[in-house]
């Protein structure tokens, strides 16, 4: 059947939202999601951040988004907007809220250093994850959308234009360090604990992370939230940093969205605006409350907080030490530890009595040479010292400890809303055994078909395994040489050079005869399915918490090039659509269900794109394989093959922009091919420094499996020869 002309996709891609679709999950994922949600907010945050590949986490994300969209705008003070509000109307509303927040934040500037430290620390998790909702907004389902690329440009800027040291995340981290706040990487297990994050902060963070897992489906809400979060600029107000995205630029993107959005999408945009405004108001109010709580703390409460923080780790270290009648080991392992009672006894104990040097046994214990040296940081040691001095001076104030419950009431409401959330669009379904076409559709729209993830992982794994056959037979490849070799940087560069000169360049002769027009078009269609998911293999790398290794920023830079840094004229998906149209090929967009039935591109070539999409969904699990695949595919476009295509397309007056762009951008001297090799070298060098030489060869083997898996799809003739010469092999292509 030929696709109906009304369904054909036309540039520019003016979507303002994806079609509304259900979210499919397996029954097992529902149970697992329940268990994740039942955990404390900090565990929820950690899971959402660290796990970007599992099915239950996508369901958790769906439920968190649902809970926040339902719960938060119910609160008073959410922004009111008429349905036809312009970007300027919205900006005016947001400016009012900003002025209000700026006043509160201004009042926090001059508070005592300890309280200020607590406030800045509390805000740090949100400041450091800001913008994560753009991490995977650009994906096969959303490219080459106008609004997605406008947002991508801002994402690229916030990512330091590919240089992590210039990224928003890094600048904020440096600012924190200048203020004396040293936090581990955001993905570290103890990150939230070190930031002293309250449950409310962890829940707000969880919402932004949830949105970053399903950005394509919540595009309208995301556009509103993106504008409000950055235009309010809470983190910039608090730190005094210049905004990285000036408000007029943000407003411009908002205005361009309003041009695309219909009434329903505007409603959803407004929901995102109201939600972001309400969340930021709530968080700033909480920071103010935290400052007040902190400033009202008695010296004893500060001491109690330190004891509470360290008690769980004190364990048996204190052996026979007693305070009052009781062993410290017992006191500190008591789940109902009464801190006030403990401090009352402690201040009368012999450990606090003045010793001849004017100190006390306790203070001496945590000084250099003492058994507790290094347990408390400088600030904690200073607080203890002041308290001991006051005790020795005879002060015996009544000990009243005020627990820190800042934000807990709101956190309780949100946690209850998440626990109760049961979005109507969540469907329990078994993935079954989808056809290639159906599987392609599901992978492109993976946010809606998370139940396909286990199948996708299995698919990728099988391909990587099968491709290892080329470790022994790959040298005879026509375009590749996947034969295995022991890794050294020199050996890798040499292999690249040899493949390039001997297999890709040397055989090149201009065509003397041009095949007929239909044949030229047909061959192009065999490449097109892969081109329509160009760069998909790296569209999920370098996300929040994974932008620390040089290899991450290297892959990010390549992906950014592939989408033209958000400039549609240079975006490779735009280029392939232009090229296909010039050949008279009009199909639905790959995200549309109608694409399942497209009959312009041959049926038996889905394997290549499926493999690419499958591995892309596991940027943590298949990081190494993706590095190798990246090298292979970037090199594949060089030399003879593409030069011939350019000649043929030119002959019939077809648009050769896609082919030409790749000939230059993928070049081996400094382009993507060279970068891809450098990325592998940099990654394995990091492995060597961290884990030693033996680990390098193990990691390398996985990298090379990735390379071989591309070769597996392009070396049909070689694979047939191998199959004929050896035992039957399972060919997946
Ligand atoms: Fe490309
Ligand atoms: Fe490329």
mmCIF file of N, CA and C and ligand atoms in Angstrom, residues 531 533-535 537 558 561-563 570-573 575 634 642 658 661-662 665-666 672, ligand 1:
data_model
loop_
_atom_site.group_PDB
_atom_site.id
_atom_site.type_symbol
_atom_site.label_atom_id
_atom_site.label_comp_id
_atom_site.label_asym_id
_atom_site.label_seq_id
_atom_site.Cartn_x
_atom_site.Cartn_y
_atom_site.Cartn_z
ATOM 1 N N UNK A 531 19.854 6.153 7.705
ATOM 2 C CA UNK A 531 20.071 7.606 7.753
ATOM 3 C C UNK A 531 18.984 8.316 8.559
ATOM 4 N N UNK A 533 17.737 7.389 11.196
ATOM 5 C CA UNK A 533 18.081 7.324 12.625
ATOM 6 C C UNK A 533 19.576 7.645 12.796
ATOM 7 N N UNK A 534 20.075 8.512 11.932
ATOM 8 C CA UNK A 534 21.473 8.913 11.981
ATOM 9 C C UNK A 534 21.808 9.412 13.395
ATOM 10 N N UNK A 535 22.953 8.977 13.882
ATOM 11 C CA UNK A 535 23.481 9.411 15.194
ATOM 12 C C UNK A 535 22.675 8.882 16.372
ATOM 13 N N UNK A 537 22.707 6.116 17.688
ATOM 14 C CA UNK A 537 23.497 5.250 18.592
ATOM 15 C C UNK A 537 24.115 6.036 19.748
ATOM 16 N N UNK A 558 30.181 14.893 18.989
ATOM 17 C CA UNK A 558 29.814 14.294 17.696
ATOM 18 C C UNK A 558 28.297 14.374 17.511
ATOM 19 N N UNK A 561 27.194 17.778 16.555
ATOM 20 C CA UNK A 561 27.445 18.038 15.125
ATOM 21 C C UNK A 561 26.349 17.413 14.264
ATOM 22 N N UNK A 562 25.963 16.186 14.622
ATOM 23 C CA UNK A 562 24.988 15.450 13.805
ATOM 24 C C UNK A 562 23.656 16.189 13.732
ATOM 25 N N UNK A 563 23.307 16.879 14.821
ATOM 26 C CA UNK A 563 22.043 17.628 14.786
ATOM 27 C C UNK A 563 22.298 19.111 14.510
ATOM 28 N N UNK A 570 21.922 22.486 9.185
ATOM 29 C CA UNK A 570 23.063 21.566 9.273
ATOM 30 C C UNK A 570 22.686 20.238 9.917
ATOM 31 N N UNK A 571 21.428 20.080 10.215
ATOM 32 C CA UNK A 571 20.948 18.889 10.925
ATOM 33 C C UNK A 571 20.843 17.710 9.946
ATOM 34 N N UNK A 572 21.489 16.594 10.282
ATOM 35 C CA UNK A 572 21.559 15.482 9.327
ATOM 36 C C UNK A 572 20.197 14.852 9.036
ATOM 37 N N UNK A 573 19.290 14.918 9.989
ATOM 38 C CA UNK A 573 17.961 14.343 9.728
ATOM 39 C C UNK A 573 17.204 15.245 8.735
ATOM 40 N N UNK A 575 18.746 16.871 6.426
ATOM 41 C CA UNK A 575 19.401 16.614 5.137
ATOM 42 C C UNK A 575 18.868 15.348 4.473
ATOM 43 N N UNK A 634 31.212 5.894 11.655
ATOM 44 C CA UNK A 634 31.749 7.177 11.184
ATOM 45 C C UNK A 634 32.704 6.939 10.023
ATOM 46 N N UNK A 642 30.619 6.606 -0.821
ATOM 47 C CA UNK A 642 29.895 7.879 -0.821
ATOM 48 C C UNK A 642 30.223 8.698 -2.077
ATOM 49 N N UNK A 658 23.085 15.240 1.886
ATOM 50 C CA UNK A 658 23.355 14.299 2.983
ATOM 51 C C UNK A 658 24.709 13.620 2.776
ATOM 52 N N UNK A 661 27.690 16.209 3.167
ATOM 53 C CA UNK A 661 27.923 16.617 4.563
ATOM 54 C C UNK A 661 28.774 15.564 5.267
ATOM 55 N N UNK A 662 28.497 14.291 4.967
ATOM 56 C CA UNK A 662 29.227 13.230 5.665
ATOM 57 C C UNK A 662 30.652 13.064 5.170
ATOM 58 N N UNK A 665 32.364 15.997 7.177
ATOM 59 C CA UNK A 665 32.325 16.029 8.647
ATOM 60 C C UNK A 665 32.886 14.754 9.277
ATOM 61 N N UNK A 666 32.830 13.634 8.548
ATOM 62 C CA UNK A 666 33.320 12.382 9.126
ATOM 63 C C UNK A 666 34.800 12.131 8.820
ATOM 64 N N UNK A 672 34.791 13.268 12.406
ATOM 65 C CA UNK A 672 34.216 12.306 13.345
ATOM 66 C C UNK A 672 34.998 10.995 13.432
HETATM 67 FE FE1 LIG B 1 25.453 11.997 10.241
#
